[in-house]
Amino acid sequence: MNSKEVVYVVSDSVGETAEFVVKAVASQFNGGHVDIRRSSYVEDTEDIEDVILLSKQTNSIIAYTVVIPVLKEYLDRRAKEEGIIAVDLMNPLIEAFTNKFNKLPNRQPGMMRKLDEDYFRKIEAIEFAVKYDDGRDPRGIPRADIVLIGVSRTSKTPLSMYLAHKRLKVANVPLVPEVPAPDELFEVPRNKCVGLIISPDKLNDIRKERLKALGLTSQANYASFERILEELDYAEKIMKRVGCPIINVSNKAIEETANLIMDYLKSERS
């Protein structure tokens, strides 16, 4: 395939299903180099006419997942009149379901998205956790379902990702004596924040291993006992000021800590 070859993906919903199928087919032809142009949420014949016009001007195919009968029929007719190849990716299987299982389709666009709403919530939560990881942007703090605070190496990031897979939007903020805690942290309800603490000995071991993995000396200030005590003392003061519950993660697996956080959230909401 070359860059001049175009597939117009047309849908009365998002069009993700059609695009996925097109990419799967294109991958069978010299690496799948095809220009996919999506036209989502087509609502009337004018939307279809726009695609027909564009398709006439290019070396293209139309692949569609249009379930609204009047729009499907119009697209089929206009494509035939203009000599354009238009492939219905859903109707053959819909007819097979109808004939074999003796059931009638709803013919409602977006049903897949409705079924996958839980999936999309998870993706949204994961993207949120990545965007607001490690205090990158304090604007995420008021928007989070839960805010995790603690010193470095208290599992804030893996906890955030684990909770994101449970559909919770999590922001996490590292507490460092030299860096003032963001103002937003003291403005969120205390029941939306959880402090993570750890024993000095455990943190010392973890940080030494971290430095070793980075090829650095374990004598660095980051892993010194004096520095660790200073950070933990600072973190405790911030947590008391916020008034949030505190979990000691010293000997807890990520799943165990996450379950404690989720149980706490449930108790606050009930």
C-alpha angles and dihedrals in degrees: 000000000000135000093264092066111096134188117196110209109206125187140160085219131035097306096225093128093052093046091051092052092047091051091049091053094042090054088067091064115070097308099322101275100171131135107239115196115186125210106188133188097017105189107174145013092271090065089052092047089056090057093045090053093049092045092054089057096053140049092258153142127212116224114185146181101194114152100172100101099217092051093045092051091048092050092048092049097046093045090052092048091052096042093244122147108237118181121200105212097187113031098074090057092042089055091047090053090048095049099040101037097031092231131132121228122238092231090212120141120231097031091131091054090050090051090048097045090114090053093051091049088056093050090048091051092049092050089049092052092051093047095049099036121133095005093295094147121014090199087081093062097079091045096051125103087216134009120209119204131183145111123292116293098025091120096257095145099045089044090051091052093045091051090045088061085057088058095256120136106226131187120186130200126197115222112222123168093224094051118065113232111251117264090235089067091066093047100058119090109270090235089065094059132073126189120215119207133176137190115267092237094052092046091049091054093047094049093048089053090048092053091047090053089052092050093247131132117267088225091075116124089247090072100033115122092228091054092047093052090049092052094046091050091050092047092051091054092051092048091051090050091051090045094220128150115265129219123196106220096182097117102012130111117230091252092052094051091044091053091052090052093048092047089051091051091050092050091051093050096046 
